[in-house]
Coordinates of C-alpha atoms in Angstrom, one line a residue:
M1 CA 21.3 -76.2 64.9
S2 CA 21.2 -72.6 65.7
L3 CA 23.9 -72.8 68.3
L4 CA 26.0 -74.8 65.6
A5 CA 25.0 -72.2 62.9
A6 CA 26.0 -69.4 65.3
I7 CA 29.5 -71.1 65.7
A8 CA 30.1 -71.7 62.1
L9 CA 29.2 -68.4 61.0
P10 CA 32.1 -66.5 62.4
N11 CA 34.6 -69.3 61.2
Q12 CA 33.1 -68.8 57.6
A13 CA 33.7 -65.1 57.5
A14 CA 37.3 -65.5 58.9
I15 CA 38.1 -68.0 55.9
A16 CA 36.6 -65.3 53.7
G17 CA 38.5 -62.4 55.0
E18 CA 41.7 -64.6 54.9
V19 CA 41.1 -65.5 51.0
S20 CA 40.2 -62.1 50.3
D21 CA 43.6 -60.9 51.9
T22 CA 45.7 -63.7 50.1
S23 CA 44.2 -62.5 46.6
E24 CA 45.2 -58.9 47.2
I25 CA 48.5 -59.7 48.2
S26 CA 48.9 -61.5 44.9
L27 CA 47.6 -58.8 42.9
L28 CA 50.1 -56.1 44.8
K29 CA 53.1 -58.6 44.2
A30 CA 52.1 -59.0 40.7
E31 CA 52.1 -55.1 40.0
L32 CA 55.3 -54.7 42.1
T33 CA 56.7 -57.3 39.8
R34 CA 55.5 -55.5 37.0
L35 CA 56.6 -52.2 38.0
N36 CA 60.1 -53.6 38.7
Q37 CA 60.3 -55.0 35.3
R38 CA 59.4 -51.6 33.8
Y39 CA 61.7 -49.7 36.1
D40 CA 64.6 -52.1 34.6
A41 CA 63.8 -51.8 31.5
Q42 CA 63.7 -47.9 31.5
S43 CA 66.9 -47.8 33.3
N44 CA 68.2 -49.9 30.8
A45 CA 67.1 -47.7 28.0
M46 CA 68.5 -44.2 30.0
L47 CA 71.9 -46.1 30.4
E48 CA 72.2 -46.8 26.4
L49 CA 70.7 -43.5 25.8
A50 CA 73.5 -42.0 28.3
N51 CA 76.4 -43.7 26.4
R52 CA 75.0 -43.0 23.1
L53 CA 75.0 -39.3 23.9
R54 CA 78.2 -39.4 25.4
Q55 CA 79.8 -41.0 22.2
L56 CA 78.1 -38.3 20.1
E57 CA 79.4 -35.5 22.1
N58 CA 83.3 -37.1 21.8
S59 CA 83.0 -37.4 18.0
A60 CA 81.6 -34.0 17.7
Q61 CA 84.5 -31.9 19.6
P62 CA 85.9 -29.8 17.1
R63 CA 89.5 -30.9 15.1
I64 CA 92.0 -28.2 14.0
I65 CA 93.6 -30.0 10.8
R66 CA 95.2 -27.0 9.2
A67 CA 98.3 -27.0 6.9
A68 CA 99.4 -23.8 8.7
A69 CA 102.3 -24.1 11.3
T70 CA 102.4 -20.4 12.9
T71 CA 98.9 -20.7 14.3
V72 CA 99.9 -23.7 16.5
D73 CA 103.2 -22.7 18.3
E74 CA 102.7 -25.6 20.8
P75 CA 101.2 -28.5 21.1
A76 CA 97.5 -28.1 22.8
S77 CA 96.6 -29.6 26.1
V78 CA 93.4 -31.0 27.3
D79 CA 92.0 -29.1 30.3
N80 CA 91.5 -30.6 33.3
A81 CA 87.8 -32.2 34.1
T82 CA 87.1 -28.9 36.4
D83 CA 87.8 -26.5 33.8
K84 CA 84.6 -25.5 32.1
S85 CA 86.2 -24.3 28.9
E86 CA 85.8 -26.0 25.7
V87 CA 88.5 -28.6 24.8
V88 CA 90.1 -28.3 21.4
K89 CA 92.0 -31.5 19.8
T90 CA 94.6 -30.1 17.6
A91 CA 96.2 -32.2 14.8
P92 CA 100.1 -31.5 14.3
P93 CA 101.2 -29.1 11.6
A94 CA 102.4 -30.8 8.6
R95 CA 106.0 -30.5 8.1
S96 CA 105.9 -29.4 4.6
A97 CA 103.8 -26.7 5.4
Q98 CA 106.3 -25.5 8.0
N99 CA 108.9 -25.2 5.4
I100 CA 106.8 -22.9 3.3
Y101 CA 106.2 -20.7 6.5
R102 CA 110.3 -20.7 7.0
E103 CA 110.6 -19.7 3.5
Q104 CA 108.4 -16.6 4.3
N105 CA 110.5 -16.3 7.7
V106 CA 107.4 -16.4 9.6
L107 CA 108.1 -19.8 11.3
F108 CA 108.5 -18.6 15.1
N109 CA 109.1 -22.2 16.5
K110 CA 111.8 -21.0 19.4
T111 CA 114.6 -23.0 17.4
F112 CA 118.1 -22.5 16.0
S113 CA 118.6 -23.4 12.1
I114 CA 121.4 -23.7 10.1
E115 CA 120.4 -23.3 6.3
T116 CA 123.0 -23.9 3.5
G117 CA 122.4 -23.1 -0.4
I118 CA 123.7 -22.8 -3.8
T119 CA 122.0 -20.4 -6.6
Y120 CA 123.0 -20.2 -10.3
S121 CA 121.7 -17.6 -12.4
H122 CA 122.6 -16.9 -15.9
S123 CA 122.0 -13.5 -18.4
D124 CA 122.8 -13.2 -22.0
R125 CA 122.4 -9.4 -23.2
R126 CA 122.8 -8.3 -26.7
E127 CA 123.2 -4.9 -28.0
L128 CA 123.1 -3.8 -31.8
I129 CA 124.8 -0.7 -32.5
L130 CA 124.5 1.1 -35.9
D131 CA 126.6 4.2 -36.6
G132 CA 125.6 5.2 -40.2
F133 CA 122.7 6.2 -42.5
L134 CA 119.8 4.6 -44.3
A135 CA 120.0 5.5 -48.1
L136 CA 117.3 5.0 -50.4
D137 CA 115.2 3.9 -47.4
A138 CA 116.7 0.4 -47.9
I139 CA 120.4 0.3 -47.9
F140 CA 122.4 0.9 -44.8
L141 CA 125.7 2.7 -45.0
G142 CA 128.0 2.8 -42.1
N143 CA 129.5 0.7 -39.3
I144 CA 127.3 -2.2 -37.8
K145 CA 128.5 -3.5 -34.3
L146 CA 127.2 -6.5 -32.1
D147 CA 128.1 -6.3 -28.3
R148 CA 127.1 -9.3 -26.1
I149 CA 127.6 -10.1 -22.5
K150 CA 127.0 -13.6 -20.8
S151 CA 127.1 -13.6 -17.2
D152 CA 127.1 -16.8 -15.1
I153 CA 126.6 -16.4 -11.2
L154 CA 127.1 -19.1 -8.7
Q155 CA 126.2 -18.0 -5.2
F156 CA 126.9 -20.1 -2.2
D157 CA 124.8 -19.0 0.9
A158 CA 125.0 -19.8 5.0
T159 CA 122.2 -18.5 6.8
A160 CA 121.6 -18.8 10.6
R161 CA 118.4 -18.4 12.2
Y162 CA 117.2 -18.3 15.8
G163 CA 113.7 -17.6 17.3
I164 CA 114.0 -16.1 20.3
T165 CA 110.4 -15.8 21.5
D166 CA 107.2 -16.8 19.4
R167 CA 107.3 -13.3 18.0
L168 CA 110.8 -12.4 17.5
Q169 CA 113.5 -14.1 15.3
F170 CA 116.9 -13.1 14.1
D171 CA 118.7 -14.5 11.4
F172 CA 122.3 -13.6 9.9
N173 CA 123.5 -14.5 5.9
A174 CA 126.8 -14.9 4.7
P175 CA 127.3 -15.4 0.7
F176 CA 130.2 -16.4 -1.5
L177 CA 130.2 -15.5 -5.0
Y178 CA 131.9 -16.9 -8.0
R179 CA 131.6 -15.0 -11.2
R180 CA 132.0 -15.5 -14.8
S181 CA 131.4 -12.8 -17.6
T182 CA 132.0 -13.4 -21.1
F183 CA 132.3 -10.2 -23.5
Q184 CA 132.0 -10.8 -27.4
S185 CA 131.8 -7.9 -29.7
G186 CA 131.7 -8.1 -33.6
G187 CA 131.8 -4.9 -36.0
V188 CA 131.6 -4.8 -39.7
G189 CA 132.5 -1.6 -41.3
G190 CA 133.8 -0.8 -44.9
S191 CA 136.2 -3.4 -46.0
A192 CA 137.5 -4.5 -42.2
S193 CA 135.6 -6.7 -39.9
T194 CA 136.4 -7.6 -36.1
L195 CA 135.5 -10.1 -33.8
G196 CA 136.7 -10.6 -30.1
E197 CA 135.8 -12.5 -26.9
V198 CA 137.1 -12.1 -23.7
S199 CA 136.2 -14.0 -20.2
V200 CA 136.7 -12.4 -16.8
N201 CA 136.4 -14.6 -13.5
Q202 CA 136.0 -13.3 -10.2
S203 CA 135.5 -15.2 -6.9
D204 CA 135.1 -13.3 -3.6
I205 CA 132.7 -12.8 -0.2
G206 CA 129.7 -11.2 -1.1
D207 CA 127.8 -8.5 1.2
I208 CA 126.7 -9.9 4.5
S209 CA 123.4 -9.1 6.3
A210 CA 121.6 -9.6 9.5
G211 CA 117.9 -9.3 10.0
A212 CA 115.2 -9.3 12.7
Y213 CA 111.5 -10.3 11.9
Y214 CA 108.8 -9.7 14.4
R215 CA 105.1 -10.9 14.4
V216 CA 102.8 -8.0 14.5
F217 CA 99.4 -10.2 14.5
R218 CA 99.1 -13.8 14.6
E219 CA 97.1 -15.9 12.2
T220 CA 93.1 -16.7 13.2
P221 CA 90.3 -18.0 11.1
T222 CA 89.6 -14.6 9.6
S223 CA 92.9 -12.5 9.6
P224 CA 96.3 -13.5 8.3
D225 CA 99.7 -13.6 9.8
V226 CA 101.6 -10.3 9.7
V227 CA 105.3 -10.3 10.1
M228 CA 107.2 -6.9 10.3
N229 CA 111.1 -7.1 9.3
L230 CA 114.1 -4.8 9.2
R231 CA 117.3 -6.0 7.6
V232 CA 121.0 -4.4 7.5
K233 CA 123.5 -5.1 4.7
A234 CA 127.0 -4.5 5.0
P235 CA 129.6 -3.9 1.9
T236 CA 131.9 -6.7 2.6
G237 CA 132.1 -7.8 -0.9
K238 CA 134.1 -6.3 -3.9
N239 CA 132.6 -3.0 -4.9
P240 CA 132.3 -2.2 -8.4
F241 CA 133.7 1.8 -8.1
G242 CA 137.4 2.2 -9.2
I243 CA 137.5 -1.1 -11.4
K244 CA 139.3 -0.3 -14.4
I245 CA 138.2 -0.7 -18.1
I246 CA 140.9 -2.5 -20.3
Q247 CA 140.8 -2.7 -24.2
P248 CA 141.9 -6.3 -25.4
S249 CA 144.5 -6.5 -28.2
N250 CA 142.7 -8.2 -30.6
N251 CA 139.9 -6.0 -30.8
P252 CA 140.3 -2.2 -30.0
D253 CA 136.5 -1.6 -30.2
L254 CA 136.0 -4.4 -27.4
T255 CA 135.9 -3.2 -23.4
V256 CA 136.0 -5.5 -20.4
P257 CA 136.8 -4.8 -16.8
E258 CA 139.6 -6.2 -15.1
K259 CA 137.6 -7.5 -12.4
L260 CA 134.1 -8.0 -11.6
P261 CA 132.2 -6.9 -8.6
T262 CA 130.7 -9.3 -5.7
G263 CA 128.9 -6.4 -3.6
N264 CA 127.2 -3.1 -4.2
G265 CA 129.9 -1.4 -2.0
V266 CA 127.3 0.5 0.3
W267 CA 125.6 0.3 3.3
S268 CA 121.6 -0.4 2.9
L269 CA 118.7 -0.5 5.2
S270 CA 115.8 -2.7 4.1
G271 CA 112.0 -2.7 5.7
G272 CA 109.1 -4.5 4.8
L273 CA 105.9 -6.6 5.5
T274 CA 105.0 -10.2 5.2
V275 CA 101.4 -11.4 5.0
V276 CA 100.7 -15.2 5.3
K277 CA 97.3 -16.9 5.1
T278 CA 96.2 -20.2 5.1
V279 CA 93.2 -21.0 3.0
D280 CA 92.9 -25.1 3.0
P281 CA 94.4 -26.7 1.0
A282 CA 96.5 -23.5 0.0
I283 CA 98.7 -21.0 1.7
L284 CA 98.7 -17.4 0.4
F285 CA 101.7 -15.2 0.8
A286 CA 102.6 -11.5 0.0
N287 CA 105.2 -9.3 0.6
I288 CA 106.4 -5.6 0.5
G289 CA 109.6 -3.7 1.1
Y290 CA 111.7 -0.7 0.6
T291 CA 115.6 -0.6 0.6
H292 CA 117.6 2.6 1.0
N293 CA 121.3 2.9 0.3
F294 CA 123.0 5.3 2.2
A295 CA 125.8 7.4 0.3
R296 CA 129.3 6.4 0.6
K297 CA 132.6 8.1 -0.3
F298 CA 135.7 6.2 -2.2
D299 CA 139.0 7.1 -3.2
D300 CA 138.8 6.4 -6.5
I301 CA 135.4 6.0 -8.8
S302 CA 137.1 6.3 -12.2
S303 CA 137.2 3.3 -14.6
A304 CA 139.9 4.9 -16.6
Q305 CA 143.5 3.6 -16.2
G306 CA 145.9 5.4 -14.4
I307 CA 143.2 8.1 -13.0
E308 CA 142.0 8.1 -9.7
V309 CA 139.2 10.3 -9.1
P310 CA 137.9 10.4 -5.3
G311 CA 134.0 11.0 -5.4
E312 CA 131.0 9.9 -3.4
V313 CA 128.0 7.4 -4.7
T314 CA 124.2 7.0 -4.0
L315 CA 122.9 4.1 -5.3
G316 CA 119.3 4.2 -6.3
D317 CA 116.8 2.9 -3.6
S318 CA 114.4 0.1 -4.5
I319 CA 111.0 -1.1 -3.8
Q320 CA 110.4 -4.9 -3.8
L321 CA 107.1 -6.7 -4.4
G322 CA 105.8 -10.3 -4.3
G323 CA 103.3 -12.7 -3.8
G324 CA 102.4 -16.5 -4.2
I325 CA 100.5 -19.3 -3.4
A326 CA 101.6 -22.7 -2.1
F327 CA 100.0 -26.3 -1.5
A328 CA 101.1 -28.7 0.9
L329 CA 100.8 -32.1 -1.2
N330 CA 101.3 -34.2 2.1
D331 CA 103.3 -34.0 5.2
R332 CA 106.7 -34.2 3.6
M333 CA 106.0 -32.2 0.0
S334 CA 104.9 -28.9 -1.0
L335 CA 104.6 -26.9 -4.1
S336 CA 104.8 -23.3 -4.6
T337 CA 104.4 -20.8 -7.3
S338 CA 105.4 -16.8 -6.6
Y339 CA 106.1 -13.7 -8.6
S340 CA 108.6 -11.0 -7.5
H341 CA 109.1 -7.6 -8.9
Q342 CA 111.8 -4.9 -7.9
F343 CA 112.0 -1.3 -9.0
A344 CA 115.1 0.5 -8.5
Q345 CA 115.6 4.3 -9.0
Q346 CA 118.6 5.9 -10.8
S347 CA 122.0 6.2 -9.0
S348 CA 124.1 9.3 -8.9
I349 CA 128.0 10.1 -8.4
K350 CA 129.7 13.5 -7.0
Q351 CA 133.2 13.6 -8.0
S352 CA 135.4 15.8 -5.0
G353 CA 134.7 19.3 -5.6
G354 CA 132.0 18.6 -8.3
T355 CA 128.4 18.5 -8.6
K356 CA 125.8 15.5 -8.2
Q357 CA 125.0 13.8 -11.6
K358 CA 122.6 11.1 -12.1
I359 CA 123.7 8.0 -14.0
I360 CA 121.6 7.4 -17.1
G361 CA 120.2 3.6 -17.4
S362 CA 121.1 2.9 -14.1
D363 CA 117.4 2.4 -13.1
S364 CA 115.8 -1.0 -13.3
S365 CA 112.6 -2.8 -13.5
S366 CA 113.3 -6.6 -12.5
G367 CA 110.4 -9.1 -12.5
S368 CA 110.9 -13.0 -11.9
L369 CA 108.5 -15.8 -11.9
N370 CA 109.3 -18.4 -9.6
F371 CA 108.4 -22.4 -8.8
G372 CA 109.4 -24.2 -6.0
V373 CA 109.2 -27.8 -4.5
T374 CA 110.1 -28.4 -0.9
Y375 CA 110.7 -32.0 0.3
V376 CA 111.2 -33.1 4.1
M377 CA 114.0 -35.5 4.1
T378 CA 114.0 -36.3 8.0
D379 CA 112.6 -34.9 11.0
R380 CA 115.2 -32.1 11.0
L381 CA 116.5 -31.7 7.6
S382 CA 114.6 -30.6 4.4
M383 CA 115.3 -29.6 0.9
V384 CA 114.2 -26.5 -0.6
T385 CA 114.5 -26.1 -4.6
N386 CA 113.5 -23.2 -6.8
V387 CA 113.4 -22.1 -10.6
G388 CA 113.0 -18.6 -11.3
M389 CA 112.4 -17.1 -14.8
G390 CA 113.1 -13.5 -15.9
I391 CA 109.9 -11.6 -17.0
T392 CA 111.5 -8.3 -17.7
P393 CA 115.1 -7.3 -19.6
D394 CA 116.7 -6.5 -16.4
A395 CA 115.9 -9.6 -14.4
P396 CA 118.4 -12.8 -15.2
D397 CA 117.3 -14.9 -17.8
V398 CA 117.1 -18.0 -15.3
S399 CA 118.2 -19.0 -12.1
V400 CA 118.2 -22.3 -10.1
G401 CA 118.6 -22.6 -6.4
I402 CA 118.6 -25.5 -3.8
K403 CA 118.8 -25.1 0.0
F404 CA 119.0 -27.5 3.0
P405 CA 117.4 -26.0 6.1
Y406 CA 118.7 -28.3 9.5
S407 CA 117.1 -27.7 12.7
F408 CA 118.6 -28.2 16.2

C-alpha cells in the first residue's frame, strides 16, 4: 500500500498542476479578449471623434461674403497642404456691387470697357423786372417785365476705360450735345403790351476729357478704399465768347443769342479723392474735388453785333463735394442715393489793353439730389439709370440719364 501511495501521489500532483495551468490560461484568454474588446471600442470612439473634429474644423473655416468688389481683385486660391498659412474661402463678388464701384471709378479689374450713355436735363428760369415805383404803398406805377428761359440739353457720351494694373486706371470721354433754349419775354407799360418767344437750337461736340485714377489704399475690414484722380478737359466744344446777341423783330425788349455754346472754351485741370467703404449690406462713398480753369485769350469776347473786342477770359475755379449710399439688392440689381454740390467762383474778363473786371452774377452754388438703379443684363453688359433733382436755383431742375457699360 505504501508503494502504491508513493506512486499515486506524484500523479495527483501533476494532475492538479495541469488543472491549475488550464484555469490560468482560460482566465488570461478571457482577460485578453476583454481588453481587445475595450481597445476596439476605444479605437472606434477615437476614430468617430477625429471625424467629428475634422467636420467641425472644415465648417469653421472663415468665408468672406461681401458686396464690395475692389477688395477681391482676383479669385482666392487654396494653399498647398504643406503651407501652414490659414486657408480662406472667398465668395465671388456681386456683379451689381461691381457696377457701384465702377460708377465711383474705383473698380480696378484690369479690363477694357466702353460705356455709352444719354442724359437729358431741363431748366426753367423766370425773372420779374419792375421799373417804376409804388404809390400809396399799394399801387405800382411803371413797367412790368417777365423774362423766362426754358433750356433743354440732350447729351450723348462715349467713355472708354482701361485698367493698367490693380491700382492704375485711365479713361477717355467724348460728349456730343444737342441744346434747345426758348426765350420768352412779356412786358406791360402804359397802354402798350408786348409778348415774344424765340427758340434757339445748337448741336455740336462738347469738351472732351481724359482722366487717370490711382488707388492709394486698398479697402480693409477697418479702412476704406481711397482713390486719387486727375482729369484734363480740352476746349473742343463751341465756346460762349464772341456769340452775338440779337433782338427779334416782334419784341424789341427780347434779346437772344444767335448760337448756343456746347463747351466752356478753356482748358481745365481737376483733381480729387474718392473714398468707398463696404458696410454690409451697404456701400458708402464720398468724393471731393477741385477744378482749376486756365485763362485763355480770344479774338472776340464781345456780344454786340458788328463789334469785335479781343481779350482774355478767366473762368472761376470750382469745388465739388459729394457722397451717398448704395445697396446691392441681389447679384443683378442695386440701388443708390447720393448728393452732389458744386461751388463756382466769379469769372473775370480783361479786354485787350484794359484791366481785369469781375463778372457780376457769374458765381454759382449748384446742388443736386440723385437716385440711381443698376441692373446687370449679361455677364458683360449692364444698365445704369439715374434721376437727379436740383436743390438750389443754379442746378438743373431735373436730369435723367441712362448708361450701358460693356466689358471686354
